[in-house]
Short mmCIF file of C-alpha atoms in Angstrom, two decimals:
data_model
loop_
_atom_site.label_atom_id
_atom_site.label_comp_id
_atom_site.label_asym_id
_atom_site.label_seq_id
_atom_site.Cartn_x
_atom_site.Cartn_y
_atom_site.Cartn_z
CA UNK A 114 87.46 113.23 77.66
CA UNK A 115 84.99 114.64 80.16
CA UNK A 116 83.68 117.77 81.06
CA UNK A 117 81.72 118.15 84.78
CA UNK A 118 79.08 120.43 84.07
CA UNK A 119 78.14 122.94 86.69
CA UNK A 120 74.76 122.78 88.71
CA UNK A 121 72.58 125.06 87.93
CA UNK A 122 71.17 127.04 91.43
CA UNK A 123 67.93 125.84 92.03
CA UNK A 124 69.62 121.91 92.33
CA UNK A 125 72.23 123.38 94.68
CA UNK A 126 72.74 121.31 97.91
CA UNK A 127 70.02 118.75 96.50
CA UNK A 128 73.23 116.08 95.73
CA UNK A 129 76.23 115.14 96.89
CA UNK A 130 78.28 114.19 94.42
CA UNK A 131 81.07 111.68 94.79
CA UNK A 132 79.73 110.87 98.09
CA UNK A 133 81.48 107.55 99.02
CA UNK A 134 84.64 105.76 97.70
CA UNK A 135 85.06 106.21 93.89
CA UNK A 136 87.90 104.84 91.88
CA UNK A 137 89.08 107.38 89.08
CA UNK A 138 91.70 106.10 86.65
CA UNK A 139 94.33 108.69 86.12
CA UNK A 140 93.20 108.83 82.13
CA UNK A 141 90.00 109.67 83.83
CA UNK A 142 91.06 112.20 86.05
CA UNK A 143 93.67 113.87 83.79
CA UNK A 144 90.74 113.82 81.17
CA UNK A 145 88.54 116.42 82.94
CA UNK A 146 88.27 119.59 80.81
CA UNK A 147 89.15 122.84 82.17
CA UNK A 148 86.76 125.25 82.86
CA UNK A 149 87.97 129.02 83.71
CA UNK A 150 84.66 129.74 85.03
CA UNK A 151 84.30 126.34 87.22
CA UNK A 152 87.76 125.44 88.25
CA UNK A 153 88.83 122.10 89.28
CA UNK A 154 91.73 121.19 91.33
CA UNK A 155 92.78 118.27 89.06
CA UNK A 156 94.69 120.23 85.95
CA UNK A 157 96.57 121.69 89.14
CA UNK A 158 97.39 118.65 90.72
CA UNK A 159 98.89 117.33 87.11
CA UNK A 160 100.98 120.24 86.57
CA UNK A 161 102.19 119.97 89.79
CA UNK A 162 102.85 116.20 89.83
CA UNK A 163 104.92 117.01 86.97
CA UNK A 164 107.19 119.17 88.47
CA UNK A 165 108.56 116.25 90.42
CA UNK A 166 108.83 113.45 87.61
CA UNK A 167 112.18 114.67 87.30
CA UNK A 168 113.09 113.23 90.78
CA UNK A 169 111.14 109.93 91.00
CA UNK A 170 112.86 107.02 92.32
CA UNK A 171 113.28 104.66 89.26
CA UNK A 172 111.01 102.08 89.94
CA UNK A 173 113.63 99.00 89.83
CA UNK A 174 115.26 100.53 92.67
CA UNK A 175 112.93 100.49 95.17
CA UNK A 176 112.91 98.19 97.81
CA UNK A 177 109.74 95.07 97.13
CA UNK A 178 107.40 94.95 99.94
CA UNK A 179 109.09 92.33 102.39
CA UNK A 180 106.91 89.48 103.95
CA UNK A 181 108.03 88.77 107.86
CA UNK A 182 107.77 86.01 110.54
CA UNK A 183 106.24 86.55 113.08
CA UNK A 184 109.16 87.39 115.34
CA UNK A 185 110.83 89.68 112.94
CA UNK A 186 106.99 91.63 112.84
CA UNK A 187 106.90 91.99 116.56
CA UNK A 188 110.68 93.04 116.75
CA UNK A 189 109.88 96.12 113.89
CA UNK A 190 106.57 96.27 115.20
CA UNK A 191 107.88 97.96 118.48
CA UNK A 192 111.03 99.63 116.98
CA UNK A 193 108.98 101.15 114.57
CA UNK A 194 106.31 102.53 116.36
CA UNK A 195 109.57 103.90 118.92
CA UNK A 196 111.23 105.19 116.30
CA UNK A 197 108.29 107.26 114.71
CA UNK A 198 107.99 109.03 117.93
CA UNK A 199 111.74 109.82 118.60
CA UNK A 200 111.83 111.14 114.47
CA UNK A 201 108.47 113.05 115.56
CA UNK A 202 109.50 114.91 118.63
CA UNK A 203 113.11 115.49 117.14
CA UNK A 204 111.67 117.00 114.13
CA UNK A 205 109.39 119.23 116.21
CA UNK A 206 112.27 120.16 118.51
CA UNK A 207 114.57 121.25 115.42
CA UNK A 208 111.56 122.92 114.29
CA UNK A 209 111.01 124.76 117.10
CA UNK A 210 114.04 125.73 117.51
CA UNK A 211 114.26 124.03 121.02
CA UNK A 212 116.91 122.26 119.43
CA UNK A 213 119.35 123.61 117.12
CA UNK A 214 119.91 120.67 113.74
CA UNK A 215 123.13 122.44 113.18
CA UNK A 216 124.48 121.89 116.88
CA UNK A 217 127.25 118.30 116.14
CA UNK A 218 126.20 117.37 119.83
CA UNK A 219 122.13 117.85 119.14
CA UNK A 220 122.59 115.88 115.57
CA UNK A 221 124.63 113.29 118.04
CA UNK A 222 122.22 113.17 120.24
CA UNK A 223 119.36 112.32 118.02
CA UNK A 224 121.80 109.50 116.21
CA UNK A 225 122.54 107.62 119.82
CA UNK A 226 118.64 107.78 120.44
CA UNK A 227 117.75 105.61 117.18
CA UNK A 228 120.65 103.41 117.68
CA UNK A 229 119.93 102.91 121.60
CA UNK A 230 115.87 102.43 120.21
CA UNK A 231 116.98 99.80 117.62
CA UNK A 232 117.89 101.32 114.20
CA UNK A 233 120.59 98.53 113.36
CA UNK A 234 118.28 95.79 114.18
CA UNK A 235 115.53 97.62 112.29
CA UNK A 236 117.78 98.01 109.35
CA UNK A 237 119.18 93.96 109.75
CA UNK A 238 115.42 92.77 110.20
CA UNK A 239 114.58 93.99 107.04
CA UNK A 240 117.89 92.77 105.42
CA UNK A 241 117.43 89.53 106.27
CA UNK A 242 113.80 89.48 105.08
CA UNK A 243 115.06 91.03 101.62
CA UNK A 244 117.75 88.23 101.31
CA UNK A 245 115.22 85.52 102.20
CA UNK A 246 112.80 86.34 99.22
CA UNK A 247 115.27 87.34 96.97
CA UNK A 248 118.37 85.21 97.89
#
């Protein structure tokens, strides 16, 4: 569709193109030629997003954005943001190696943590929100 046309050297560092918030439709991004001698990073990003087409989640199973009250948003409000830290430093722990994933009573460990932080109510919060808007 489009070809982006390299700059020649005396306009080098004269422009800065694409230099606040631009909206490219993906025709228009997946339309860019490709140019051996001026490579762009889109045709890469496109083969590569096609590698994992295979695995999408089908769109009809996802879960609709849920509206909450306000008490439900202050309850997930602070589980969430307690939760995101105990996933965080677990991860980095089993990443580490300070922590061994394989170890029952380190997996165990990590599972009391989210229920003693509020994963059930998390999990009911957002049940109840998904059976108010769609009954």
């Amino acid at each position: 569709m489009y070809e982006v046309l390299p700059t020649p050297e005396d306009l080098k560092n004269t422009a800065w193109r694409e230099w606040g918030p631009l909206y490219k439709s993906m025709s228009q991004r997946h339309g860019e030629a490709v140019q051996e001698s001026n490579p762009s990073v889109e045709p890469i990003l496109f083969r590569a997003a096609e590698l994992y087409e295979p695995f999408a989640t089908p769109e009809e199973s996802g879960v609709p954005p849920l509206v909450l009250d306000m008490d439900q948003s202050a309850q997930i409000g602070e589980i969430t943001t307690n939760l995101e830290s105990h996933l965080k430093q677990t991860m980095a722990a089993f990443g580490t190696g300070a922590k061994d994933a394989s170890d029952d009573a380190a997996w165990d460990e990590y599972i009391a943590t989210a229920k003693a932080i509020g994963i059930d109510d998390y999990v009911e919060i957002h049940q109840a929100a998904y059976d108010t808007q769609n009954g």
